[in-house]
XYZ file of C-alpha atoms in Angstrom:
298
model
C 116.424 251.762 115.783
C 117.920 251.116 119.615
C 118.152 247.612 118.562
C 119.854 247.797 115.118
C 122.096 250.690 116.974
C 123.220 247.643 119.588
C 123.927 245.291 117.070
C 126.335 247.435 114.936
C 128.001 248.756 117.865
C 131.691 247.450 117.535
C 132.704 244.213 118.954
C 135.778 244.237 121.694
C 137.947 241.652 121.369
C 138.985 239.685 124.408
C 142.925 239.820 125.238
C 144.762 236.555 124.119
C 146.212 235.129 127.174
C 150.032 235.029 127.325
C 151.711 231.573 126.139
C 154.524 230.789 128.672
C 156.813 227.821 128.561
C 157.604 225.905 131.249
C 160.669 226.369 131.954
C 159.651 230.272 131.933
C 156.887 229.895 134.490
C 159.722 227.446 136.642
C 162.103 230.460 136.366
C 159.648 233.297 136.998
C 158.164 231.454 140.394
C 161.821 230.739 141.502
C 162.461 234.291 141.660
C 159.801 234.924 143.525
C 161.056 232.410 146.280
C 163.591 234.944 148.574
C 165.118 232.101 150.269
C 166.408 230.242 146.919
C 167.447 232.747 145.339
C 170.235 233.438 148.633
C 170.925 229.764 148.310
C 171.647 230.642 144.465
C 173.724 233.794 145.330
C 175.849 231.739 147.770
C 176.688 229.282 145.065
C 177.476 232.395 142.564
C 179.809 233.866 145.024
C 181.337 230.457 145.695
C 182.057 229.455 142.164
C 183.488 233.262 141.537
C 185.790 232.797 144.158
C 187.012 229.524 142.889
C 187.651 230.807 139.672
C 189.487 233.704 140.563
C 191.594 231.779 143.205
C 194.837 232.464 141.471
C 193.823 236.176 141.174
C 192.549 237.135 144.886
C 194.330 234.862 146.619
C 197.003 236.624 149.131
C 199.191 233.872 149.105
C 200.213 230.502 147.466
C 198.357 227.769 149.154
C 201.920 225.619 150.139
C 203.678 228.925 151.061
C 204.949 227.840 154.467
C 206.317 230.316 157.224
C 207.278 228.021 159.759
C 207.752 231.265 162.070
C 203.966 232.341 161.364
C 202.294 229.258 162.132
C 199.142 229.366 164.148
C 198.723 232.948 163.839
C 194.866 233.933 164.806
C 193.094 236.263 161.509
C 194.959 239.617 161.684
C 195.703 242.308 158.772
C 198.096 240.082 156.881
C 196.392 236.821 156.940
C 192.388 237.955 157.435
C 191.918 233.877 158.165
C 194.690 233.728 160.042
C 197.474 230.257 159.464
C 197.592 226.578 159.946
C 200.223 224.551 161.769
C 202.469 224.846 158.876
C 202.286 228.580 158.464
C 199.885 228.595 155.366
C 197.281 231.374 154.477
C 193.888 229.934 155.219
C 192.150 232.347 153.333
C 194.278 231.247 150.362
C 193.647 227.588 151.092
C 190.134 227.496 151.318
C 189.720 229.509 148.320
C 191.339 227.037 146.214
C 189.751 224.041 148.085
C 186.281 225.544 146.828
C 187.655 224.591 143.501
C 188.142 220.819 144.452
C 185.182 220.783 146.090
C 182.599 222.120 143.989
C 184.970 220.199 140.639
C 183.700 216.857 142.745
C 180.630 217.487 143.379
C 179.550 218.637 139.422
C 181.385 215.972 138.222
C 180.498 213.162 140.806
C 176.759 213.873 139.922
C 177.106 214.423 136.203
C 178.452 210.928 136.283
C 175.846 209.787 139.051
C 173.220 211.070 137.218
C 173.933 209.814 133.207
C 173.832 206.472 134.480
C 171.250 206.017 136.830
C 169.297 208.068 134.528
C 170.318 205.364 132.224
C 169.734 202.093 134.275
C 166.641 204.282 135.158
C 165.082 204.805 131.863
C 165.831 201.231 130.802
C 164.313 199.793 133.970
C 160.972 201.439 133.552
C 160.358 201.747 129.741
C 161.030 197.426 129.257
C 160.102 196.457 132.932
C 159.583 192.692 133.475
C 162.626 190.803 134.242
C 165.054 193.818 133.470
C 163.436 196.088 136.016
C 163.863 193.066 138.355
C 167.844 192.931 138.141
C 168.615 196.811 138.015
C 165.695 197.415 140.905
C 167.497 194.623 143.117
C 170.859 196.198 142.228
C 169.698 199.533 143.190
C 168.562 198.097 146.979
C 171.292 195.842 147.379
C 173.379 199.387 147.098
C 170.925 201.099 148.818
C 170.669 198.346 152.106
C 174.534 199.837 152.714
C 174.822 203.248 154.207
C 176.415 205.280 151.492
C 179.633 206.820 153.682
C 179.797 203.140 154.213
C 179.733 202.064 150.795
C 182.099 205.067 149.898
C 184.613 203.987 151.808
C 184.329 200.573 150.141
C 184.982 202.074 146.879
C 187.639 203.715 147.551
C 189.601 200.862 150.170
C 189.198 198.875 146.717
C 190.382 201.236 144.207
C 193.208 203.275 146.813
C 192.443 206.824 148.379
C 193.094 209.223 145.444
C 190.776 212.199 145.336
C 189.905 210.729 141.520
C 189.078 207.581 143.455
C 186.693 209.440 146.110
C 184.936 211.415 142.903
C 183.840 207.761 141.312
C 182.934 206.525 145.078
C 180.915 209.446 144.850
C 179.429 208.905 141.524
C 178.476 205.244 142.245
C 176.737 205.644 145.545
C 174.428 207.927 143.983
C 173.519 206.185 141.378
C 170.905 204.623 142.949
C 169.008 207.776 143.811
C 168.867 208.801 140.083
C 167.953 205.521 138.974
C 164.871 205.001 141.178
C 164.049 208.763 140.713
C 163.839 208.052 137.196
C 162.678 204.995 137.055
C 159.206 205.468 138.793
C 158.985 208.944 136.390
C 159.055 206.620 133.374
C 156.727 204.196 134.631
C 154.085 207.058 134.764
C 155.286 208.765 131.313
C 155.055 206.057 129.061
C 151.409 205.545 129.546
C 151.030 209.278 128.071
C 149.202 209.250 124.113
C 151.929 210.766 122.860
C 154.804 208.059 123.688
C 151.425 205.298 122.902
C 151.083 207.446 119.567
C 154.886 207.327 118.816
C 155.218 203.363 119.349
C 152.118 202.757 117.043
C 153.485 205.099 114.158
C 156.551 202.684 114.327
C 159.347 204.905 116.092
C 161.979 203.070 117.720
C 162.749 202.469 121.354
C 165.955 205.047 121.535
C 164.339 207.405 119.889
C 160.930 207.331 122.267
C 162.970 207.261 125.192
C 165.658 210.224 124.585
C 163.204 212.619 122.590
C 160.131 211.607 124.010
C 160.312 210.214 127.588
C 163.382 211.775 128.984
C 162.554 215.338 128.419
C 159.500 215.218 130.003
C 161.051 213.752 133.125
C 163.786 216.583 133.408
C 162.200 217.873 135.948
C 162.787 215.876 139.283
C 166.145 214.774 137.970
C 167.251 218.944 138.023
C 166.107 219.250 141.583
C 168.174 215.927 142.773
C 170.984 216.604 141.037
C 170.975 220.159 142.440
C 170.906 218.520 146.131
C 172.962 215.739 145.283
C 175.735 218.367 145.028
C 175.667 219.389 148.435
C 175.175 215.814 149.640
C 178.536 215.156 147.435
C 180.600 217.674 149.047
C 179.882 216.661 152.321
C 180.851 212.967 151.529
C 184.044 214.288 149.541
C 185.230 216.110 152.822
C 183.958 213.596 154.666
C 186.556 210.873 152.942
C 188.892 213.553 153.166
C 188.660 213.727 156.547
C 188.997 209.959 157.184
C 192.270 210.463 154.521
C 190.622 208.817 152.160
C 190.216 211.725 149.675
C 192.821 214.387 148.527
C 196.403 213.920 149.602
C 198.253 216.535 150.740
C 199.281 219.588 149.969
C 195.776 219.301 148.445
C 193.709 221.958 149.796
C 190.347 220.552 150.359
C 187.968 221.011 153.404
C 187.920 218.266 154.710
C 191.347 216.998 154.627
C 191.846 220.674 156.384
C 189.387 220.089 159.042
C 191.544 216.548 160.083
C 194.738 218.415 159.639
C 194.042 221.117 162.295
C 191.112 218.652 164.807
C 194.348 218.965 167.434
C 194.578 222.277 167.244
C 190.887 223.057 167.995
C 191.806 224.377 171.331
C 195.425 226.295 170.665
C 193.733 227.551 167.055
C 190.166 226.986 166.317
C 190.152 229.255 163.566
C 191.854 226.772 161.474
C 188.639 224.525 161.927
C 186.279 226.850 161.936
C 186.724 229.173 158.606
C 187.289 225.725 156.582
C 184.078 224.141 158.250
C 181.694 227.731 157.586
C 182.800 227.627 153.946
C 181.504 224.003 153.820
C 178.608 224.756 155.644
C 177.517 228.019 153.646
C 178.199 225.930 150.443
C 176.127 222.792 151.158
C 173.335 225.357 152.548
C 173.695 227.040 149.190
C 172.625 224.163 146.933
C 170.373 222.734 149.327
C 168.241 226.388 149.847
C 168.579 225.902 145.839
C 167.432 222.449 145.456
C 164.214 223.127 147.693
C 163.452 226.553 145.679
C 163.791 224.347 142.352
C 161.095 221.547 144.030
C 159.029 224.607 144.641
C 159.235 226.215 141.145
C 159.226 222.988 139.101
C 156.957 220.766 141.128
C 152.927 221.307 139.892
C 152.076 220.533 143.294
C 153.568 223.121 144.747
C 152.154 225.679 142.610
C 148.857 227.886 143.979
């Protein structure tokens, strides 16, 4: 009786584990990293402030008061004025807007093709890895201010000139990136599976191969941002970026370098906001490593 009383007694069933995506799991142990997400919040306040430039600025950023030039941060102008009597505050707002428009754009650009030369590269190897691989060192043997500057003594300083500079001297990065991602990919069954059922090359490669090398392109790109805006400011600087009355960092940073003594605010505000924005994506980029990289996982 004990035993037939055992085997009727009810059965508990065991708790299905939860099915989480991904991308879920990346997002879940990103929050959990303190450090990125203040590297995210800086970038949220930063692109806020761009966008509502025309609404919080105090004043236009080519307002000029000769009689208020070189004014330290006060009540009126809380970042005080350059040599020509212009709101910093108001300038570096609106220079947040040129910088973080080139560095999006620069690595959108930067990124479709070297993801492209990339993908190419790896999937077909042989002699067509050989050209784009030697293409990608022969850009990569130059340092990339270097080659920057190239770019843009070729094409003319333009601050739509300094974006492609951008763009092309980070190719490279991208492409490699990419490239050794595919190499490992397209030994998987299911890309082995796809070619034997017949599927054709574009389709393997943009539905198949690409997606499931997102991953390490996300966390590049992320850092390639902040590496962007320092060389876009860094062209500026040499006056090979915006032209004035532009309002971009760098091109402020050479406009008041000989006033560092008689008014080092108008060095110092423009050079923190580049600072706290570059640490922004690259606290971001390392958080994204962290939360997307199965390595790094516990």
């Amino acid at each position: 009786m004990a035993e037939l009383a055992r085997n009727d007694a009810p059965i508990k069933s065991v708790p299905k584990e939860e099915v989480v995506s991904p991308w879920l799991e990346a997002w879940r142990n990103f929050k959990k990293n303190k450090i990125a997400v203040v590297g995210a919040t800086i970038i949220f306040v930063f692109i806020i402030l761009a966008l509502a430039a025309p609404i919080i600025a105090p004043e236009g950023i080519n307002d000029q008061k000769l009689g208020e030039r070189l004014q330290p941060p006060s009540a009126e102008h809380w970042l005080g004025t350059d040599d020509f009597g212009r709101d910093i505050l108001s300038r570096i707002l609106y220079g947040a807007r040129i910088s973080l428009w080139v560095g999006f754009l620069a690595v959108i650009g930067s990124a479709v093709m070297g993801c492209l030369l990339g993908i190419i590269a790896g999937y077909y190897g042989k002699w067509v890895d050989g050209v784009i691989s030697r293409v990608f060192d022969i850009m990569l043997a130059f340092p990339s201010i270097l080659l920057a500057i190239a770019v843009v003594a070729v094409l003319g300083p333009s601050l739509r000139n300094a974006l492609i500079a951008i763009a092309i001297i980070n190719i490279p990065n991208f492409g490699r990136l990419i490239r050794s991602k595919v190499l490992s990919v397209k030994q998987e069954e299911y890309v082995l599976a796809a070619k034997a059922v017949g599927m054709k090359d574009a389709r393997i490669l943009f539905h198949h191969i690409l997606p499931n090398s997102m991953s390490p392109i996300i966390v590049q790109g992320t850092l390639a941002i902040g590496t962007a805006i320092i060389e876009c400011a860094a062209l500026g600087f040499l006056g090979l970026g915006a032209e004035p009355p532009n309002p971009e960092w760098g091109k402020m940073l050479a406009d008041s370098k000989q006033y560092i003594i008689q008014a080092p605010w108008t060095m110092i505000f423009p050079g923190i906001a580049l600072m706290l924005t570059v640490l922004g994506f690259n606290l971001m980029g390392d958080g994204l490593r962290d939360a997307l990289d199965p390595k790094m996982k516990q």
